[in-house]
């Protein structure tokens, strides 16, 4: 069985958990001897060779063929006047204008050359790149032999739909996050429409949590029979032994993630303020970037806790590992988190975690403290307890490390492959 898989990014060039999840799944597929053709808009040349990679920027298309004209007519071309990042909140998703230019071949040469060089980034032409990516996907599905199509999240859904339209093979839509997770009730209608179209066109849907499945059912009107929940995992389940040393004498409590509505950074700051009032010998770290960063810096200044609060900006690679290693507590206070791999990474570094009940990872990580994202009193009490009662901290470390061993990508991949087989047979 050959799988034609469409993503938008792949490590080491990532901006969020989607790329990490794709990498884990593909590596898990390798352990199950599954053949994967993985397509991304732009390859950088330093990707781990775990799949048969296809660089969409290298694909030549003859857009004058009728089949491609039909695909193009079904796409939406949007000229975007602000920079959009698919993982961020509503402040990124602002002014854009919808044009219907697909039937006007006087713009063919400006719209498409035989090849289109994708930026591979999340810029002002994102929606146009999503549409072009879909057209290239149609060509790839014509050229590459495959048995099933797998598309990750809304950026790749149009590509999956186009590939299915050309090859007739079944489509799996993998939902890692929805527009409601990213933006709350202030959804970008165009993104929502793309998500819904992908879910409706799919022969089957994979959701990363029961929480996500419930959203798909209630918000997108999809039948529950069409959705299978398969939780994410962690790349390596072994506990990391490290020699990282803190440069400060105080205990360290860390928030690591995008500083956006979805991740609940404001609740972390309010809880930090309560903890510092009880024990000033604690430092709090907010590692990440996002549209709420400046607002969070201002709030810390208003609370007069700047000397105990640090903003590191976006971290990756070894810097992330070191941050986890020197942390005494990791907190993920997400308002809406489809899954959330970072708490599993914290457990790998032997760091006890506090996670919101509104996260998908809470469904599989049982040995962690769970609080409602809005309950800053409970969050503060939990932080204080883990910092001051060694027995509680040690218990969560030990039980969490045992639990982590069950959360392997090989097991996730086996479940995904079983879903492929069932979908093909149907």
GROMACS .gro file of C-alpha atoms in nm:
model
  426
    1UNK     CA    1   0.000   0.000   0.000
    2UNK     CA    2   0.133   0.341  -0.103
    3UNK     CA    3   0.026   0.656   0.080
    4UNK     CA    4   0.033   0.997  -0.088
    5UNK     CA    5   0.062   1.236   0.206
    6UNK     CA    6   0.030   1.615   0.191
    7UNK     CA    7   0.171   1.840   0.463
    8UNK     CA    8   0.284   2.201   0.483
    9UNK     CA    9   0.607   2.175   0.680
   10UNK     CA   10   0.854   1.915   0.799
   11UNK     CA   11   1.133   1.933   1.061
   12UNK     CA   12   1.367   2.101   1.109
   13UNK     CA   13   1.176   2.387   0.940
   14UNK     CA   14   0.860   2.416   1.148
   15UNK     CA   15   0.656   2.681   1.327
   16UNK     CA   16   0.433   2.461   1.539
   17UNK     CA   17   0.331   2.115   1.651
   18UNK     CA   18   0.192   2.008   1.313
   19UNK     CA   19   0.535   1.954   1.160
   20UNK     CA   20   0.651   1.764   1.469
   21UNK     CA   21   0.344   1.540   1.456
   22UNK     CA   22   0.395   1.469   1.084
   23UNK     CA   23   0.756   1.371   1.154
   24UNK     CA   24   0.657   1.140   1.438
   25UNK     CA   25   0.384   0.974   1.232
   26UNK     CA   26   0.609   0.921   0.929
   27UNK     CA   27   0.885   0.772   1.146
   28UNK     CA   28   0.626   0.547   1.306
   29UNK     CA   29   0.515   0.441   0.959
   30UNK     CA   30   0.875   0.339   0.884
   31UNK     CA   31   0.869   0.099   1.179
   32UNK     CA   32   0.557  -0.055   1.027
   33UNK     CA   33   0.719  -0.083   0.680
   34UNK     CA   34   0.468   0.157   0.529
   35UNK     CA   35   0.560   0.334   0.205
   36UNK     CA   36   0.500   0.711   0.223
   37UNK     CA   37   0.522   0.973  -0.051
   38UNK     CA   38   0.537   1.295   0.153
   39UNK     CA   39   0.470   1.622  -0.030
   40UNK     CA   40   0.553   1.969   0.102
   41UNK     CA   41   0.543   2.306  -0.077
   42UNK     CA   42   0.916   2.355  -0.031
   43UNK     CA   43   1.198   2.122   0.068
   44UNK     CA   44   1.505   2.278   0.228
   45UNK     CA   45   1.741   1.987   0.177
   46UNK     CA   46   1.810   1.903   0.540
   47UNK     CA   47   1.501   1.693   0.614
   48UNK     CA   48   1.551   1.351   0.770
   49UNK     CA   49   1.514   1.104   0.477
   50UNK     CA   50   1.232   0.909   0.635
   51UNK     CA   51   1.000   0.919   0.332
   52UNK     CA   52   0.994   0.959  -0.044
   53UNK     CA   53   0.982   1.338  -0.033
   54UNK     CA   54   0.834   1.543  -0.314
   55UNK     CA   55   0.913   1.913  -0.343
   56UNK     CA   56   0.604   2.082  -0.487
   57UNK     CA   57   0.829   2.363  -0.614
   58UNK     CA   58   0.991   2.114  -0.854
   59UNK     CA   59   0.669   1.991  -1.015
   60UNK     CA   60   0.586   2.100  -1.369
   61UNK     CA   61   0.219   2.133  -1.452
   62UNK     CA   62   0.031   2.179  -1.776
   63UNK     CA   63  -0.253   2.390  -1.642
   64UNK     CA   64  -0.415   2.405  -1.986
   65UNK     CA   65  -0.524   2.043  -1.951
   66UNK     CA   66  -0.897   2.031  -1.892
   67UNK     CA   67  -0.862   1.827  -1.573
   68UNK     CA   68  -0.647   2.097  -1.414
   69UNK     CA   69  -0.880   2.371  -1.527
   70UNK     CA   70  -1.162   2.191  -1.350
   71UNK     CA   71  -0.953   2.164  -1.033
   72UNK     CA   72  -0.862   2.533  -1.051
   73UNK     CA   73  -1.225   2.639  -1.090
   74UNK     CA   74  -1.304   2.469  -0.762
   75UNK     CA   75  -1.040   2.662  -0.572
   76UNK     CA   76  -1.062   3.003  -0.411
   77UNK     CA   77  -0.800   3.266  -0.491
   78UNK     CA   78  -0.760   3.525  -0.219
   79UNK     CA   79  -0.531   3.823  -0.220
   80UNK     CA   80  -0.421   3.863   0.139
   81UNK     CA   81  -0.306   4.198   0.270
   82UNK     CA   82  -0.178   4.075   0.606
   83UNK     CA   83   0.059   3.798   0.710
   84UNK     CA   84  -0.125   3.484   0.813
   85UNK     CA   85   0.014   3.207   1.028
   86UNK     CA   86  -0.216   2.905   1.045
   87UNK     CA   87  -0.146   2.834   1.412
   88UNK     CA   88  -0.212   3.183   1.546
   89UNK     CA   89  -0.518   3.373   1.658
   90UNK     CA   90  -0.754   3.625   1.502
   91UNK     CA   91  -0.516   3.922   1.501
   92UNK     CA   92  -0.319   3.750   1.222
   93UNK     CA   93  -0.634   3.665   1.031
   94UNK     CA   94  -0.738   4.011   0.920
   95UNK     CA   95  -0.787   4.195   0.591
   96UNK     CA   96  -0.821   3.989   0.277
   97UNK     CA   97  -1.019   4.014  -0.043
   98UNK     CA   98  -1.178   3.733  -0.238
   99UNK     CA   99  -1.149   3.734  -0.615
  100UNK     CA  100  -1.307   3.498  -0.867
  101UNK     CA  101  -1.053   3.497  -1.147
  102UNK     CA  102  -1.028   3.127  -1.228
  103UNK     CA  103  -1.215   3.142  -1.556
  104UNK     CA  104  -1.013   3.434  -1.695
  105UNK     CA  105  -0.724   3.288  -1.888
  106UNK     CA  106  -0.578   3.631  -1.959
  107UNK     CA  107  -0.413   3.604  -1.618
  108UNK     CA  108  -0.279   3.252  -1.677
  109UNK     CA  109   0.080   3.350  -1.727
  110UNK     CA  110   0.086   3.563  -1.412
  111UNK     CA  111  -0.091   3.299  -1.207
  112UNK     CA  112   0.111   2.995  -1.318
  113UNK     CA  113   0.434   2.914  -1.486
  114UNK     CA  114   0.513   2.549  -1.560
  115UNK     CA  115   0.672   2.549  -1.217
  116UNK     CA  116   0.577   2.758  -0.918
  117UNK     CA  117   0.836   2.825  -0.650
  118UNK     CA  118   0.662   2.805  -0.315
  119UNK     CA  119   0.797   3.011  -0.028
  120UNK     CA  120   0.723   2.736   0.224
  121UNK     CA  121   0.636   3.008   0.474
  122UNK     CA  122   0.324   3.170   0.615
  123UNK     CA  123   0.314   3.508   0.445
  124UNK     CA  124   0.074   3.744   0.277
  125UNK     CA  125   0.025   3.508  -0.020
  126UNK     CA  126  -0.066   3.209   0.195
  127UNK     CA  127  -0.411   3.150   0.050
  128UNK     CA  128  -0.279   3.174  -0.305
  129UNK     CA  129  -0.007   2.925  -0.219
  130UNK     CA  130  -0.267   2.689  -0.071
  131UNK     CA  131  -0.460   2.705  -0.400
  132UNK     CA  132  -0.150   2.659  -0.614
  133UNK     CA  133  -0.041   2.373  -0.391
  134UNK     CA  134  -0.371   2.203  -0.466
  135UNK     CA  135  -0.315   2.234  -0.841
  136UNK     CA  136   0.034   2.088  -0.806
  137UNK     CA  137  -0.115   1.810  -0.593
  138UNK     CA  138  -0.341   1.719  -0.884
  139UNK     CA  139  -0.033   1.677  -1.105
  140UNK     CA  140   0.148   1.472  -0.841
  141UNK     CA  141  -0.152   1.243  -0.799
  142UNK     CA  142  -0.143   1.186  -1.175
  143UNK     CA  143   0.231   1.108  -1.174
  144UNK     CA  144   0.270   0.908  -0.853
  145UNK     CA  145   0.118   0.567  -0.806
  146UNK     CA  146  -0.072   0.551  -0.474
  147UNK     CA  147  -0.356   0.372  -0.299
  148UNK     CA  148  -0.476   0.636  -0.052
  149UNK     CA  149  -0.436   1.010   0.010
  150UNK     CA  150  -0.363   1.162   0.352
  151UNK     CA  151  -0.388   1.542   0.405
  152UNK     CA  152  -0.282   1.721   0.723
  153UNK     CA  153  -0.496   2.016   0.836
  154UNK     CA  154  -0.659   2.295   0.635
  155UNK     CA  155  -0.349   2.406   0.447
  156UNK     CA  156  -0.330   2.066   0.279
  157UNK     CA  157  -0.701   1.986   0.254
  158UNK     CA  158  -0.744   2.153  -0.090
  159UNK     CA  159  -0.443   1.954  -0.211
  160UNK     CA  160  -0.602   1.633  -0.085
  161UNK     CA  161  -0.932   1.716  -0.251
  162UNK     CA  162  -0.760   1.794  -0.582
  163UNK     CA  163  -0.556   1.473  -0.569
  164UNK     CA  164  -0.870   1.271  -0.503
  165UNK     CA  165  -1.046   1.444  -0.792
  166UNK     CA  166  -0.769   1.334  -1.031
  167UNK     CA  167  -0.685   0.984  -0.905
  168UNK     CA  168  -1.015   0.878  -0.752
  169UNK     CA  169  -0.834   0.732  -0.452
  170UNK     CA  170  -0.987   0.763  -0.103
  171UNK     CA  171  -0.892   1.067   0.108
  172UNK     CA  172  -0.804   1.077   0.477
  173UNK     CA  173  -0.832   1.422   0.638
  174UNK     CA  174  -0.617   1.449   0.949
  175UNK     CA  175  -0.741   1.721   1.184
  176UNK     CA  176  -0.470   1.843   1.422
  177UNK     CA  177  -0.653   2.167   1.509
  178UNK     CA  178  -0.964   2.353   1.400
  179UNK     CA  179  -1.028   2.722   1.345
  180UNK     CA  180  -1.223   2.724   1.672
  181UNK     CA  181  -0.909   2.612   1.856
  182UNK     CA  182  -0.703   2.888   1.698
  183UNK     CA  183  -0.951   3.175   1.711
  184UNK     CA  184  -1.226   3.089   1.956
  185UNK     CA  185  -1.561   3.221   1.837
  186UNK     CA  186  -1.398   3.480   1.607
  187UNK     CA  187  -1.328   3.237   1.326
  188UNK     CA  188  -1.188   3.324   0.987
  189UNK     CA  189  -1.476   3.220   0.764
  190UNK     CA  190  -1.251   3.131   0.469
  191UNK     CA  191  -1.038   2.899   0.680
  192UNK     CA  192  -1.351   2.742   0.828
  193UNK     CA  193  -1.492   2.687   0.478
  194UNK     CA  194  -1.171   2.515   0.367
  195UNK     CA  195  -1.175   2.295   0.676
  196UNK     CA  196  -1.536   2.196   0.626
  197UNK     CA  197  -1.485   2.125   0.256
  198UNK     CA  198  -1.193   1.899   0.340
  199UNK     CA  199  -1.389   1.710   0.604
  200UNK     CA  200  -1.689   1.667   0.376
  201UNK     CA  201  -1.476   1.549   0.083
  202UNK     CA  202  -1.278   1.304   0.296
  203UNK     CA  203  -1.369   0.938   0.301
  204UNK     CA  204  -1.259   0.929   0.663
  205UNK     CA  205  -1.130   1.174   0.923
  206UNK     CA  206  -0.861   1.131   1.187
  207UNK     CA  207  -0.893   1.349   1.499
  208UNK     CA  208  -0.606   1.388   1.745
  209UNK     CA  209  -0.838   1.374   2.047
  210UNK     CA  210  -1.196   1.313   2.154
  211UNK     CA  211  -1.208   1.687   2.221
  212UNK     CA  212  -1.131   1.751   1.853
  213UNK     CA  213  -1.381   1.489   1.739
  214UNK     CA  214  -1.655   1.659   1.942
  215UNK     CA  215  -1.570   1.992   1.777
  216UNK     CA  216  -1.582   1.836   1.430
  217UNK     CA  217  -1.925   1.691   1.504
  218UNK     CA  218  -2.078   1.997   1.668
  219UNK     CA  219  -1.918   2.275   1.462
  220UNK     CA  220  -1.882   2.117   1.118
  221UNK     CA  221  -2.181   1.885   1.111
  222UNK     CA  222  -1.981   1.570   1.038
  223UNK     CA  223  -2.117   1.228   1.130
  224UNK     CA  224  -1.934   1.068   1.424
  225UNK     CA  225  -1.916   0.742   1.226
  226UNK     CA  226  -1.681   0.913   0.984
  227UNK     CA  227  -1.427   1.010   1.254
  228UNK     CA  228  -1.163   0.803   1.431
  229UNK     CA  229  -0.971   0.937   1.732
  230UNK     CA  230  -0.600   0.859   1.723
  231UNK     CA  231  -0.395   1.045   1.981
  232UNK     CA  232  -0.048   1.181   1.911
  233UNK     CA  233   0.263   1.046   2.079
  234UNK     CA  234   0.622   1.143   2.153
  235UNK     CA  235   0.931   1.081   1.939
  236UNK     CA  236   1.132   0.913   2.213
  237UNK     CA  237   0.983   0.768   2.530
  238UNK     CA  238   1.310   0.739   2.722
  239UNK     CA  239   1.374   0.984   3.004
  240UNK     CA  240   1.650   1.229   2.917
  241UNK     CA  241   1.943   1.244   3.153
  242UNK     CA  242   2.101   1.588   3.130
  243UNK     CA  243   2.364   1.804   3.291
  244UNK     CA  244   2.195   2.140   3.239
  245UNK     CA  245   2.251   2.380   3.526
  246UNK     CA  246   2.034   2.671   3.627
  247UNK     CA  247   2.203   3.010   3.637
  248UNK     CA  248   1.966   3.133   3.910
  249UNK     CA  249   1.905   2.996   4.261
  250UNK     CA  250   1.524   3.016   4.242
  251UNK     CA  251   1.283   2.748   4.126
  252UNK     CA  252   1.171   2.791   3.761
  253UNK     CA  253   0.817   2.753   3.626
  254UNK     CA  254   0.784   2.749   3.247
  255UNK     CA  255   0.523   2.820   2.982
  256UNK     CA  256   0.649   2.710   2.639
  257UNK     CA  257   0.434   2.759   2.333
  258UNK     CA  258   0.280   3.016   2.104
  259UNK     CA  259   0.179   3.328   2.292
  260UNK     CA  260  -0.172   3.332   2.150
  261UNK     CA  261  -0.533   3.313   2.262
  262UNK     CA  262  -0.539   2.935   2.220
  263UNK     CA  263  -0.253   2.875   2.463
  264UNK     CA  264  -0.391   3.079   2.755
  265UNK     CA  265  -0.077   3.283   2.841
  266UNK     CA  266  -0.274   3.542   3.036
  267UNK     CA  267  -0.390   3.277   3.285
  268UNK     CA  268  -0.031   3.169   3.337
  269UNK     CA  269   0.068   3.525   3.423
  270UNK     CA  270  -0.220   3.573   3.666
  271UNK     CA  271  -0.136   3.246   3.840
  272UNK     CA  272   0.232   3.346   3.851
  273UNK     CA  273   0.139   3.668   4.028
  274UNK     CA  274  -0.044   3.471   4.297
  275UNK     CA  275   0.248   3.232   4.346
  276UNK     CA  276   0.504   3.515   4.371
  277UNK     CA  277   0.296   3.679   4.644
  278UNK     CA  278   0.323   3.358   4.846
  279UNK     CA  279   0.684   3.284   4.758
  280UNK     CA  280   0.903   3.548   4.591
  281UNK     CA  281   1.182   3.294   4.537
  282UNK     CA  282   1.034   3.165   4.213
  283UNK     CA  283   1.104   3.270   3.854
  284UNK     CA  284   0.854   3.234   3.572
  285UNK     CA  285   0.947   3.194   3.206
  286UNK     CA  286   0.729   3.249   2.901
  287UNK     CA  287   0.906   3.094   2.604
  288UNK     CA  288   0.750   3.161   2.266
  289UNK     CA  289   0.622   3.428   2.034
  290UNK     CA  290   0.280   3.529   1.905
  291UNK     CA  291   0.023   3.801   1.867
  292UNK     CA  292  -0.036   3.840   2.244
  293UNK     CA  293   0.330   3.874   2.339
  294UNK     CA  294   0.337   4.253   2.375
  295UNK     CA  295   0.013   4.246   2.573
  296UNK     CA  296   0.160   3.985   2.808
  297UNK     CA  297   0.476   4.192   2.860
  298UNK     CA  298   0.259   4.491   2.948
  299UNK     CA  299   0.055   4.286   3.192
  300UNK     CA  300   0.367   4.162   3.371
  301UNK     CA  301   0.480   4.523   3.403
  302UNK     CA  302   0.141   4.626   3.541
  303UNK     CA  303   0.161   4.355   3.806
  304UNK     CA  304   0.515   4.469   3.898
  305UNK     CA  305   0.659   4.119   3.870
  306UNK     CA  306   0.905   4.192   3.588
  307UNK     CA  307   1.208   4.102   3.800
  308UNK     CA  308   1.062   3.753   3.846
  309UNK     CA  309   0.935   3.701   3.493
  310UNK     CA  310   1.133   3.630   3.175
  311UNK     CA  311   1.034   3.632   2.806
  312UNK     CA  312   1.273   3.429   2.591
  313UNK     CA  313   1.109   3.456   2.250
  314UNK     CA  314   1.072   3.155   2.020
  315UNK     CA  315   1.291   2.858   2.115
  316UNK     CA  316   1.377   2.550   1.911
  317UNK     CA  317   1.601   2.247   1.915
  318UNK     CA  318   1.859   2.232   2.193
  319UNK     CA  319   1.725   2.552   2.352
  320UNK     CA  320   1.388   2.381   2.409
  321UNK     CA  321   1.559   2.081   2.567
  322UNK     CA  322   1.761   2.305   2.798
  323UNK     CA  323   1.450   2.502   2.898
  324UNK     CA  324   1.267   2.185   2.996
  325UNK     CA  325   1.577   2.057   3.175
  326UNK     CA  326   1.613   2.356   3.407
  327UNK     CA  327   1.239   2.385   3.477
  328UNK     CA  328   1.094   2.264   3.805
  329UNK     CA  329   0.735   2.279   3.675
  330UNK     CA  330   0.589   2.300   3.325
  331UNK     CA  331   0.245   2.457   3.278
  332UNK     CA  332   0.022   2.430   2.969
  333UNK     CA  333  -0.290   2.639   3.047
  334UNK     CA  334  -0.444   2.611   2.699
  335UNK     CA  335  -0.793   2.746   2.642
  336UNK     CA  336  -0.841   2.495   2.362
  337UNK     CA  337  -0.571   2.244   2.280
  338UNK     CA  338  -0.657   1.969   2.028
  339UNK     CA  339  -0.373   1.762   2.167
  340UNK     CA  340  -0.052   1.930   2.293
  341UNK     CA  341   0.274   1.738   2.260
  342UNK     CA  342   0.483   1.972   2.479
  343UNK     CA  343   0.372   1.820   2.815
  344UNK     CA  344   0.498   1.482   2.693
  345UNK     CA  345   0.832   1.641   2.609
  346UNK     CA  346   0.841   1.794   2.957
  347UNK     CA  347   0.781   1.450   3.111
  348UNK     CA  348   1.074   1.318   2.906
  349UNK     CA  349   1.290   1.576   3.079
  350UNK     CA  350   1.164   1.456   3.418
  351UNK     CA  351   0.967   1.776   3.473
  352UNK     CA  352   0.624   1.753   3.643
  353UNK     CA  353   0.345   1.912   3.442
  354UNK     CA  354   0.020   2.100   3.496
  355UNK     CA  355  -0.219   2.087   3.201
  356UNK     CA  356  -0.561   2.231   3.132
  357UNK     CA  357  -0.862   2.002   3.130
  358UNK     CA  358  -0.942   2.158   2.792
  359UNK     CA  359  -0.652   1.977   2.620
  360UNK     CA  360  -0.647   1.656   2.422
  361UNK     CA  361  -0.331   1.533   2.593
  362UNK     CA  362  -0.530   1.521   2.918
  363UNK     CA  363  -0.706   1.218   2.766
  364UNK     CA  364  -0.382   1.015   2.761
  365UNK     CA  365  -0.156   1.175   3.024
  366UNK     CA  366  -0.325   1.070   3.346
  367UNK     CA  367  -0.039   1.133   3.587
  368UNK     CA  368  -0.038   1.510   3.562
  369UNK     CA  369  -0.220   1.781   3.753
  370UNK     CA  370  -0.521   1.898   3.553
  371UNK     CA  371  -0.697   2.229   3.606
  372UNK     CA  372  -0.952   2.438   3.421
  373UNK     CA  373  -0.762   2.700   3.220
  374UNK     CA  374  -0.960   2.982   3.378
  375UNK     CA  375  -0.909   2.865   3.739
  376UNK     CA  376  -0.598   3.066   3.825
  377UNK     CA  377  -0.636   2.993   4.198
  378UNK     CA  378  -0.620   2.618   4.137
  379UNK     CA  379  -0.334   2.667   3.892
  380UNK     CA  380  -0.139   2.873   4.145
  381UNK     CA  381  -0.203   2.619   4.423
  382UNK     CA  382  -0.084   2.337   4.196
  383UNK     CA  383   0.234   2.523   4.104
  384UNK     CA  384   0.304   2.600   4.471
  385UNK     CA  385   0.248   2.236   4.571
  386UNK     CA  386   0.486   2.097   4.308
  387UNK     CA  387   0.753   2.350   4.407
  388UNK     CA  388   0.731   2.297   4.782
  389UNK     CA  389   0.629   1.933   4.839
  390UNK     CA  390   0.901   1.707   4.705
  391UNK     CA  391   0.693   1.391   4.754
  392UNK     CA  392   0.421   1.517   4.519
  393UNK     CA  393   0.671   1.629   4.258
  394UNK     CA  394   0.860   1.297   4.273
  395UNK     CA  395   0.537   1.098   4.241
  396UNK     CA  396   0.432   1.274   3.922
  397UNK     CA  397   0.782   1.238   3.778
  398UNK     CA  398   0.791   0.863   3.838
  399UNK     CA  399   0.437   0.786   3.726
  400UNK     CA  400   0.464   1.017   3.425
  401UNK     CA  401   0.780   0.845   3.300
  402UNK     CA  402   0.609   0.505   3.323
  403UNK     CA  403   0.305   0.633   3.138
  404UNK     CA  404   0.518   0.785   2.863
  405UNK     CA  405   0.643   0.442   2.754
  406UNK     CA  406   0.296   0.360   2.618
  407UNK     CA  407   0.280   0.667   2.396
  408UNK     CA  408   0.490   0.564   2.097
  409UNK     CA  409   0.451   0.682   1.738
  410UNK     CA  410   0.485   0.322   1.617
  411UNK     CA  411   0.157   0.243   1.795
  412UNK     CA  412  -0.008   0.552   1.647
  413UNK     CA  413   0.113   0.459   1.298
  414UNK     CA  414  -0.030   0.106   1.333
  415UNK     CA  415  -0.373   0.252   1.413
  416UNK     CA  416  -0.350   0.490   1.116
  417UNK     CA  417  -0.253   0.204   0.881
  418UNK     CA  418  -0.550  -0.001   1.007
  419UNK     CA  419  -0.773   0.298   0.926
  420UNK     CA  420  -0.624   0.313   0.576
  421UNK     CA  421  -0.706  -0.052   0.516
  422UNK     CA  422  -1.061  -0.016   0.644
  423UNK     CA  423  -1.121   0.293   0.432
  424UNK     CA  424  -0.983   0.130   0.115
  425UNK     CA  425  -1.194  -0.180   0.169
  426UNK     CA  426  -1.505   0.031   0.212
   0.00000   0.00000   0.00000
